[in-house]
Amino acid sequence: MANILETKALTKRFGGIVANRGINLAIEQGKTTGLIGPNGSGKSTFINQISGMFPPTSGSILFEGEEISRKPACEIASMGIARTFQRIQLFGHLNVVENVLVSRCKFMRASALDIALGTARVRHEEKAQFDKAMEFLGIVGLDGDAWKLPSNLPYGKRRALEIARALALEPLLLLLDEPAAGMTKEEFVEILRIMEILKERKITMLLVEHTMEFIRKAVDRVYVLNFGEVIAQGSFEEIERNKAVISAYLGDENE
Amino acid sequence: MVLSDLLQNIIGGVTVGATYGLIGLGVVFLWQSIERINFANISSAMLAAYLFYTFYTQLHLGFLVAFVVSIAIIAAYGLALRHLVLEPINRHGGDKLEFVVATLMLCTFWLSVVKVLYGGIAKPFPPVFGEATSFVQIGSISIPSVYFWIFFVVLVLVLVLYVLLQRTMIGKMFRATAQNKEMASLVGINVGMTTSLAFMLSTSIVGIAGILLAPIYFVSLDLGGGPIGVKGFAAAVMGGLIDPLGTILGGLSIGLIENFSTLFISSAYKDVISFVVLVVVLVWKPRGIFNWTTKGD
Amino acid sequence: MKKALVMLMVVALFAGVLGFTPVRAAEGAIVQITIGSTKATINSKAVVLDQPPLIESGRTLVPFRFIGEAIGAQIGWNPAKKSVSYVLGNKNIVLTIGSVTAIVNGVKTTLDVAPKILPTGRTVVPIRFISESIGAKVDWNATTRMVTVTVAAAKPSWSTPIKIVLSAPFTGSGSILGTYCKGGAQLAVDEINAAGGVNGAKLDLITYDDQANASTAATVVRRALDSDKAVAIFGPNMSAAVLGVHALAQQAKVPMLVGATSPSLRYDTTHNDYLFRLRADDGVKVAQQVKYIVEILKAKKPGIILGSDDYCTSALAVAKQAFEKYGIKIVDIESMKEGDKDVTAQVTKLKNAGIDVLVGLTHEPEAAVVMLKVRQLKLAVPIVGFSAWGVPAFTDLAGDAAIGVISVQGFNPADTDPTVKKFVDAYKAKWGMEPSDPAQCYYDGVYLLKKAIETAGSTDPVKIDEALKTVEYTGVQGLMKCDALHNFTNICYISQFNGKTWKVISKIP
């Protein structure tokens, strides 16, 4: 299987701090790759660079063989990389279905003139996108909450909504930043169920997580970061036995 | 006081109130799209009115041509606002406050420019919406024909804006951008484009309003500041800065309060009373008087 | 720091040095020369001539440049015509080398001796003729062979051309007014200059834009006083601007003639001997407005629509007093703010108060707003507006709604009086538009100034000021004479708008 994304010697400096140092990472098509590491090890910085929120200091990011490290976020999103956030970020003034709909803008084919004139084509397209949005809500089990404001949803459903919004981009690669953070047992079960659906749909994912149980169940391959560097990689079982990982990470943060 | 007097005053209040609302729409639109308040919002009305006056009365272009060209220029001006005011401020780390201060000065700037170019004397607006002295008589009520134009255009604009913002994809893109630029760009929205569009639309709306209001306000500096600017802004605030319909209703309330306070209390205290009412209302419902939803976010 | 101080002192010293004007004989001078000697004195200061004076046919000849400079004249040399000219005050002398014919103020005169070029290459001219033509006294002492030329101290003192400054608004809220101010003043200046000027001296009108703004007006007036050395200043035209600057004219002792109409500019308030007003003040106009309402319209229940600024409220004060004198009670006063566009409630209340005349005390755009509403709500009473209700800035905006409005005006171009007609025709011919208030007052003002200069026999501002207080002049605004309030005229018109022009109902006085 080919790698959908590869980073080569990816380095990010913030002033004197090196948040990512020469990271070489590959994400295989159709697989779920895990990225773990202690707090402050550079996981979020890595994911932020891939999604285009800020450019790397040096190194490259190849997405389907194309260099994307200098592209703006909206272009990267349109190319097929979607993400969620550690702290849930939703559009608070938009209702649930609208939150998903905004991800569908790149699928609109109507011209500015069509929009200005409100032609049948626009109306038809918007209807189609609405149906699509509802479909994605259905995947995460939110189709019954379409007209609510996100603020009126429980935490777990907000997390699910964020995933639905990312899915609506029909991404080739989905970046999930600690999707199980701060969840109750029931919510945890629900998010695992969603992960299963995503895996069934053969969606390539990069999963940043703290929860070992979650990682164990979800990932095919794991990278371990410490102080901005990759200190180990392999299957979860291999990682679990790795001495460096145990001392750097598992040793002092056992959940 | 007879009924017809009352009705006559309601019509007067509603018309002037609608003009406040119309101006307020420009404020709402920009806030909805980029969360900025353009204090030079009202300048677009004045500029459009003077442009139309120049093209129609002085250069003798037809109504449609003069109108389209004026609004096109105003839209381009909106784009310039983005690139020459908003972006430099953002680049230097400025935020909402810096934008407010810059646009406040811009408002004064345009007043001076127009004053120098056209002089300070108000000019009559060509009777494109009917003669100023043509009235439609309905029973004992007499309504200037231009009022119907104002009602009509306000209605159309509100409807268009409402549908645009609430019902279309592009409206959702605007609103998403307004709330969270970073997130918007991560779902593939070209934030640069929506920002440009927002500026162009917001100046265009106010520009259309300016041309429409010129029969009442004349082609004058009054269209570029003063009471209409302040009250248009107040209308937008009454609409919670996000609700076009609420903004129009807010404008109507202000217009009616002004009329009735003159009618039943005293013309000398008109502005004081409207101001007090506005402050009380905003303290009571700071998210807009017509916003009955619970706290967002 | 020390260096800066030294620099500052050097600059100050230089400024001081440069600031000294050279001794100007026009300010009075005594010139002494001796035949055959290169030594001469000007005001007892020794100077050396490059050519000693000589006598020919009993007349003393001196170098042409020396005598001109000594008496402070402007010297001209035309090599083509071989002519020498001297200009001092309103005197103009032209001599031609080898010719006994000279021209003094355009009149041919014959000399005893012709100017000539000496073998040394020096041009010499007869000193007595030059001196006496210029108005100086010449004494001859036969024993010392000394000639003494005494130039009297500026009697009459003439600045040529006579500089006057107009401060008027060309941009800003009163921009159209500036056009009229200048139109009137320039027309008078051009007419006077074409007719030979003031005692032969041309008037030079310098116009500045004061933007109807007190601080800009202050800059303009300072420039007029310090740099242009104007003998008189016309304008500013806006009362607020005049209030801000008239003290400058007072300090500099230069007369200021304004078309501003606020009652607060009367002499009993300003106590400024140098401030004059060229048209009827607002207090006078309101009084006439009320008089017409009461005496001619026989109205008993006046209602007032009132603007909010000083122009409106000071008019209200006068109107209240005037109505009170007649024992008439104002039944309703409704106010509006400048910029207000809906007066439905105000007009409804006036209508319901049962008024029998509407008195308009607002500015032009508000007047238009009121009239549109009066027509819409069919308030069918006579409308008598203040001066702002009688100008194109109002009728243009109000259109047909202005038909029938009566206003008190400072000027009406439809007046059939021959002087007015002559002025209106000349103005139209020159500017291609009809004059409007205040054009007539600046036109009259320039003629008044001419008369004052002639009466004073001087362009000294102080003397002009004295003369302005006494001269009488009949112009477009009738007899103009400075009264105790420093107003030159109280003329006003009660006129009615017929859709095209203002028909004069009565002209007062």
PDB file of C-alpha atoms in Angstrom, chain C residues 255-403:
ATOM      1  CA  PRO C 255     -11.090  97.878   8.637  1.00  0.00           C
ATOM      2  CA  MET C 256     -13.011  94.639   8.173  1.00  0.00           C
ATOM      3  CA  LEU C 257     -16.231  94.776   6.176  1.00  0.00           C
ATOM      4  CA  VAL C 258     -18.404  91.697   6.506  1.00  0.00           C
ATOM      5  CA  GLY C 259     -21.622  90.297   5.119  1.00  0.00           C
ATOM      6  CA  ALA C 260     -22.194  88.146   8.182  1.00  0.00           C
ATOM      7  CA  THR C 261     -25.599  88.754   9.686  1.00  0.00           C
ATOM      8  CA  SER C 262     -25.614  87.594  13.299  1.00  0.00           C
ATOM      9  CA  PRO C 263     -26.942  90.284  15.686  1.00  0.00           C
ATOM     10  CA  SER C 264     -24.010  89.417  17.945  1.00  0.00           C
ATOM     11  CA  LEU C 265     -21.722  91.292  15.540  1.00  0.00           C
ATOM     12  CA  ARG C 266     -23.304  94.669  16.281  1.00  0.00           C
ATOM     13  CA  TYR C 267     -21.021  97.424  17.552  1.00  0.00           C
ATOM     14  CA  ASP C 268     -22.741  97.528  20.934  1.00  0.00           C
ATOM     15  CA  THR C 269     -21.556  93.971  21.469  1.00  0.00           C
ATOM     16  CA  THR C 270     -18.187  93.923  19.727  1.00  0.00           C
ATOM     17  CA  HIS C 271     -17.018  97.509  20.473  1.00  0.00           C
ATOM     18  CA  ASN C 272     -14.752  97.036  17.497  1.00  0.00           C
ATOM     19  CA  ASP C 273     -14.198 100.300  15.622  1.00  0.00           C
ATOM     20  CA  TYR C 274     -12.792  98.416  12.681  1.00  0.00           C
ATOM     21  CA  LEU C 275     -15.701  96.031  12.070  1.00  0.00           C
ATOM     22  CA  PHE C 276     -18.489  97.037   9.694  1.00  0.00           C
ATOM     23  CA  ARG C 277     -21.459  95.160   8.338  1.00  0.00           C
ATOM     24  CA  LEU C 278     -22.529  95.432   4.716  1.00  0.00           C
ATOM     25  CA  ARG C 279     -26.055  94.031   4.804  1.00  0.00           C
ATOM     26  CA  ALA C 280     -29.066  93.963   7.090  1.00  0.00           C
ATOM     27  CA  ASP C 281     -28.499  91.919  10.213  1.00  0.00           C
ATOM     28  CA  ASP C 282     -30.706  89.004  11.192  1.00  0.00           C
ATOM     29  CA  GLY C 283     -32.321  90.885  14.046  1.00  0.00           C
ATOM     30  CA  VAL C 284     -33.551  93.521  11.626  1.00  0.00           C
ATOM     31  CA  LYS C 285     -34.841  90.870   9.240  1.00  0.00           C
ATOM     32  CA  VAL C 286     -36.764  88.927  11.871  1.00  0.00           C
ATOM     33  CA  ALA C 287     -38.335  92.124  13.138  1.00  0.00           C
ATOM     34  CA  GLN C 288     -39.473  92.918   9.595  1.00  0.00           C
ATOM     35  CA  GLN C 289     -40.716  89.363   9.155  1.00  0.00           C
ATOM     36  CA  VAL C 290     -42.858  89.651  12.285  1.00  0.00           C
ATOM     37  CA  LYS C 291     -44.044  93.111  11.297  1.00  0.00           C
ATOM     38  CA  TYR C 292     -45.242  91.758   7.955  1.00  0.00           C
ATOM     39  CA  ILE C 293     -46.955  88.775   9.616  1.00  0.00           C
ATOM     40  CA  VAL C 294     -48.819  90.971  12.072  1.00  0.00           C
ATOM     41  CA  GLU C 295     -49.498  94.114  10.077  1.00  0.00           C
ATOM     42  CA  ILE C 296     -50.082  92.785   6.593  1.00  0.00           C
ATOM     43  CA  LEU C 297     -51.142  89.155   7.070  1.00  0.00           C
ATOM     44  CA  LYS C 298     -53.036  90.117  10.230  1.00  0.00           C
ATOM     45  CA  ALA C 299     -52.130  86.767  11.739  1.00  0.00           C
ATOM     46  CA  LYS C 300     -53.120  86.207  15.364  1.00  0.00           C
ATOM     47  CA  LYS C 301     -51.885  82.693  16.079  1.00  0.00           C
ATOM     48  CA  PRO C 302     -48.355  82.246  14.821  1.00  0.00           C
ATOM     49  CA  GLY C 303     -46.611  78.891  15.083  1.00  0.00           C
ATOM     50  CA  ILE C 304     -42.863  78.507  14.778  1.00  0.00           C
ATOM     51  CA  ILE C 305     -40.726  75.689  13.413  1.00  0.00           C
ATOM     52  CA  LEU C 306     -37.281  76.172  14.878  1.00  0.00           C
ATOM     53  CA  GLY C 307     -33.824  74.889  14.089  1.00  0.00           C
ATOM     54  CA  SER C 308     -31.336  74.280  16.859  1.00  0.00           C
ATOM     55  CA  ASP C 309     -28.238  76.365  16.173  1.00  0.00           C
ATOM     56  CA  ASP C 310     -27.390  79.961  17.024  1.00  0.00           C
ATOM     57  CA  TYR C 311     -28.716  81.345  13.737  1.00  0.00           C
ATOM     58  CA  CYS C 312     -32.153  79.947  14.555  1.00  0.00           C
ATOM     59  CA  THR C 313     -32.284  80.539  18.299  1.00  0.00           C
ATOM     60  CA  SER C 314     -31.109  84.148  18.119  1.00  0.00           C
ATOM     61  CA  ALA C 315     -33.790  84.726  15.472  1.00  0.00           C
ATOM     62  CA  LEU C 316     -36.327  83.195  17.855  1.00  0.00           C
ATOM     63  CA  ALA C 317     -35.309  85.593  20.632  1.00  0.00           C
ATOM     64  CA  VAL C 318     -35.956  88.586  18.371  1.00  0.00           C
ATOM     65  CA  ALA C 319     -39.198  87.106  17.029  1.00  0.00           C
ATOM     66  CA  LYS C 320     -40.531  86.456  20.532  1.00  0.00           C
ATOM     67  CA  GLN C 321     -39.826  90.040  21.527  1.00  0.00           C
ATOM     68  CA  ALA C 322     -41.393  91.409  18.374  1.00  0.00           C
ATOM     69  CA  PHE C 323     -44.576  89.360  18.740  1.00  0.00           C
ATOM     70  CA  GLU C 324     -44.785  90.353  22.391  1.00  0.00           C
ATOM     71  CA  LYS C 325     -44.660  94.027  21.411  1.00  0.00           C
ATOM     72  CA  TYR C 326     -47.754  93.460  19.301  1.00  0.00           C
ATOM     73  CA  GLY C 327     -49.373  91.584  22.180  1.00  0.00           C
ATOM     74  CA  ILE C 328     -49.518  88.398  20.161  1.00  0.00           C
ATOM     75  CA  LYS C 329     -48.902  85.026  21.741  1.00  0.00           C
ATOM     76  CA  ILE C 330     -46.979  82.380  19.821  1.00  0.00           C
ATOM     77  CA  VAL C 331     -49.275  79.350  20.021  1.00  0.00           C
ATOM     78  CA  ASP C 332     -46.714  76.648  19.326  1.00  0.00           C
ATOM     79  CA  ILE C 333     -42.968  76.355  18.888  1.00  0.00           C
ATOM     80  CA  GLU C 334     -41.790  73.041  17.457  1.00  0.00           C
ATOM     81  CA  SER C 335     -38.090  72.359  17.246  1.00  0.00           C
ATOM     82  CA  MET C 336     -36.052  70.179  14.935  1.00  0.00           C
ATOM     83  CA  LYS C 337     -32.377  69.461  14.647  1.00  0.00           C
ATOM     84  CA  GLU C 338     -30.162  70.224  11.701  1.00  0.00           C
ATOM     85  CA  GLY C 339     -30.085  67.004   9.711  1.00  0.00           C
ATOM     86  CA  ASP C 340     -33.571  65.852  10.753  1.00  0.00           C
ATOM     87  CA  LYS C 341     -35.507  64.475   7.814  1.00  0.00           C
ATOM     88  CA  ASP C 342     -38.912  63.709   9.281  1.00  0.00           C
ATOM     89  CA  VAL C 343     -41.070  66.376  10.887  1.00  0.00           C
ATOM     90  CA  THR C 344     -44.414  64.610  10.654  1.00  0.00           C
ATOM     91  CA  ALA C 345     -44.987  64.949  14.388  1.00  0.00           C
ATOM     92  CA  GLN C 346     -43.938  68.611  14.513  1.00  0.00           C
ATOM     93  CA  VAL C 347     -46.150  69.612  11.601  1.00  0.00           C
ATOM     94  CA  THR C 348     -49.051  67.566  12.998  1.00  0.00           C
ATOM     95  CA  LYS C 349     -48.770  69.427  16.295  1.00  0.00           C
ATOM     96  CA  LEU C 350     -48.547  72.822  14.635  1.00  0.00           C
ATOM     97  CA  LYS C 351     -51.590  71.972  12.573  1.00  0.00           C
ATOM     98  CA  ASN C 352     -53.531  70.801  15.613  1.00  0.00           C
ATOM     99  CA  ALA C 353     -52.509  73.926  17.534  1.00  0.00           C
ATOM    100  CA  GLY C 354     -54.618  75.867  15.039  1.00  0.00           C
ATOM    101  CA  ILE C 355     -51.880  78.217  13.840  1.00  0.00           C
ATOM    102  CA  ASP C 356     -52.789  80.810  11.221  1.00  0.00           C
ATOM    103  CA  VAL C 357     -49.236  81.413   9.997  1.00  0.00           C
ATOM    104  CA  LEU C 358     -46.125  79.242  10.063  1.00  0.00           C
ATOM    105  CA  VAL C 359     -42.938  81.108  10.880  1.00  0.00           C
ATOM    106  CA  GLY C 360     -39.891  79.223   9.628  1.00  0.00           C
ATOM    107  CA  LEU C 361     -36.697  79.808  11.592  1.00  0.00           C
ATOM    108  CA  THR C 362     -34.414  77.070  10.227  1.00  0.00           C
ATOM    109  CA  HIS C 363     -31.595  76.556   7.758  1.00  0.00           C
ATOM    110  CA  GLU C 364     -32.171  75.733   4.089  1.00  0.00           C
ATOM    111  CA  PRO C 365     -32.290  71.878   4.045  1.00  0.00           C
ATOM    112  CA  GLU C 366     -34.554  71.819   7.113  1.00  0.00           C
ATOM    113  CA  ALA C 367     -36.786  74.413   5.453  1.00  0.00           C
ATOM    114  CA  ALA C 368     -37.125  72.055   2.486  1.00  0.00           C
ATOM    115  CA  VAL C 369     -37.912  69.106   4.777  1.00  0.00           C
ATOM    116  CA  VAL C 370     -40.560  71.181   6.553  1.00  0.00           C
ATOM    117  CA  MET C 371     -42.172  72.398   3.338  1.00  0.00           C
ATOM    118  CA  LEU C 372     -42.413  68.899   1.861  1.00  0.00           C
ATOM    119  CA  LYS C 373     -44.163  67.801   5.039  1.00  0.00           C
ATOM    120  CA  VAL C 374     -46.400  70.899   5.108  1.00  0.00           C
ATOM    121  CA  ARG C 375     -47.579  70.035   1.612  1.00  0.00           C
ATOM    122  CA  GLN C 376     -47.987  66.341   2.439  1.00  0.00           C
ATOM    123  CA  LEU C 377     -50.026  67.035   5.557  1.00  0.00           C
ATOM    124  CA  LYS C 378     -51.877  69.921   3.884  1.00  0.00           C
ATOM    125  CA  LEU C 379     -51.123  72.543   6.483  1.00  0.00           C
ATOM    126  CA  ALA C 380     -52.904  75.352   4.650  1.00  0.00           C
ATOM    127  CA  VAL C 381     -51.597  78.530   6.270  1.00  0.00           C
ATOM    128  CA  PRO C 382     -49.262  81.239   4.969  1.00  0.00           C
ATOM    129  CA  ILE C 383     -45.625  80.294   5.393  1.00  0.00           C
ATOM    130  CA  VAL C 384     -43.267  83.114   6.276  1.00  0.00           C
ATOM    131  CA  GLY C 385     -39.680  81.986   6.482  1.00  0.00           C
ATOM    132  CA  PHE C 386     -36.501  83.582   7.678  1.00  0.00           C
ATOM    133  CA  SER C 387     -33.638  84.501   5.335  1.00  0.00           C
ATOM    134  CA  ALA C 388     -32.606  80.864   4.733  1.00  0.00           C
ATOM    135  CA  TRP C 389     -36.077  80.286   3.339  1.00  0.00           C
ATOM    136  CA  GLY C 390     -35.487  82.854   0.611  1.00  0.00           C
ATOM    137  CA  VAL C 391     -32.475  81.454  -1.241  1.00  0.00           C
ATOM    138  CA  PRO C 392     -31.928  78.910  -4.047  1.00  0.00           C
ATOM    139  CA  ALA C 393     -30.351  76.457  -1.599  1.00  0.00           C
ATOM    140  CA  PHE C 394     -33.871  76.097  -0.184  1.00  0.00           C
ATOM    141  CA  THR C 395     -36.011  76.361  -3.320  1.00  0.00           C
ATOM    142  CA  ASP C 396     -33.797  73.931  -5.268  1.00  0.00           C
ATOM    143  CA  LEU C 397     -34.343  71.282  -2.620  1.00  0.00           C
ATOM    144  CA  ALA C 398     -38.006  71.931  -1.943  1.00  0.00           C
ATOM    145  CA  GLY C 399     -38.999  72.296  -5.608  1.00  0.00           C
ATOM    146  CA  ASP C 400     -42.721  72.815  -6.037  1.00  0.00           C
ATOM    147  CA  ALA C 401     -43.253  72.575  -2.305  1.00  0.00           C
ATOM    148  CA  ALA C 402     -41.658  76.018  -1.996  1.00  0.00           C
ATOM    149  CA  ILE C 403     -44.283  77.734  -4.154  1.00  0.00           C
TER     150      ILE C 403
END
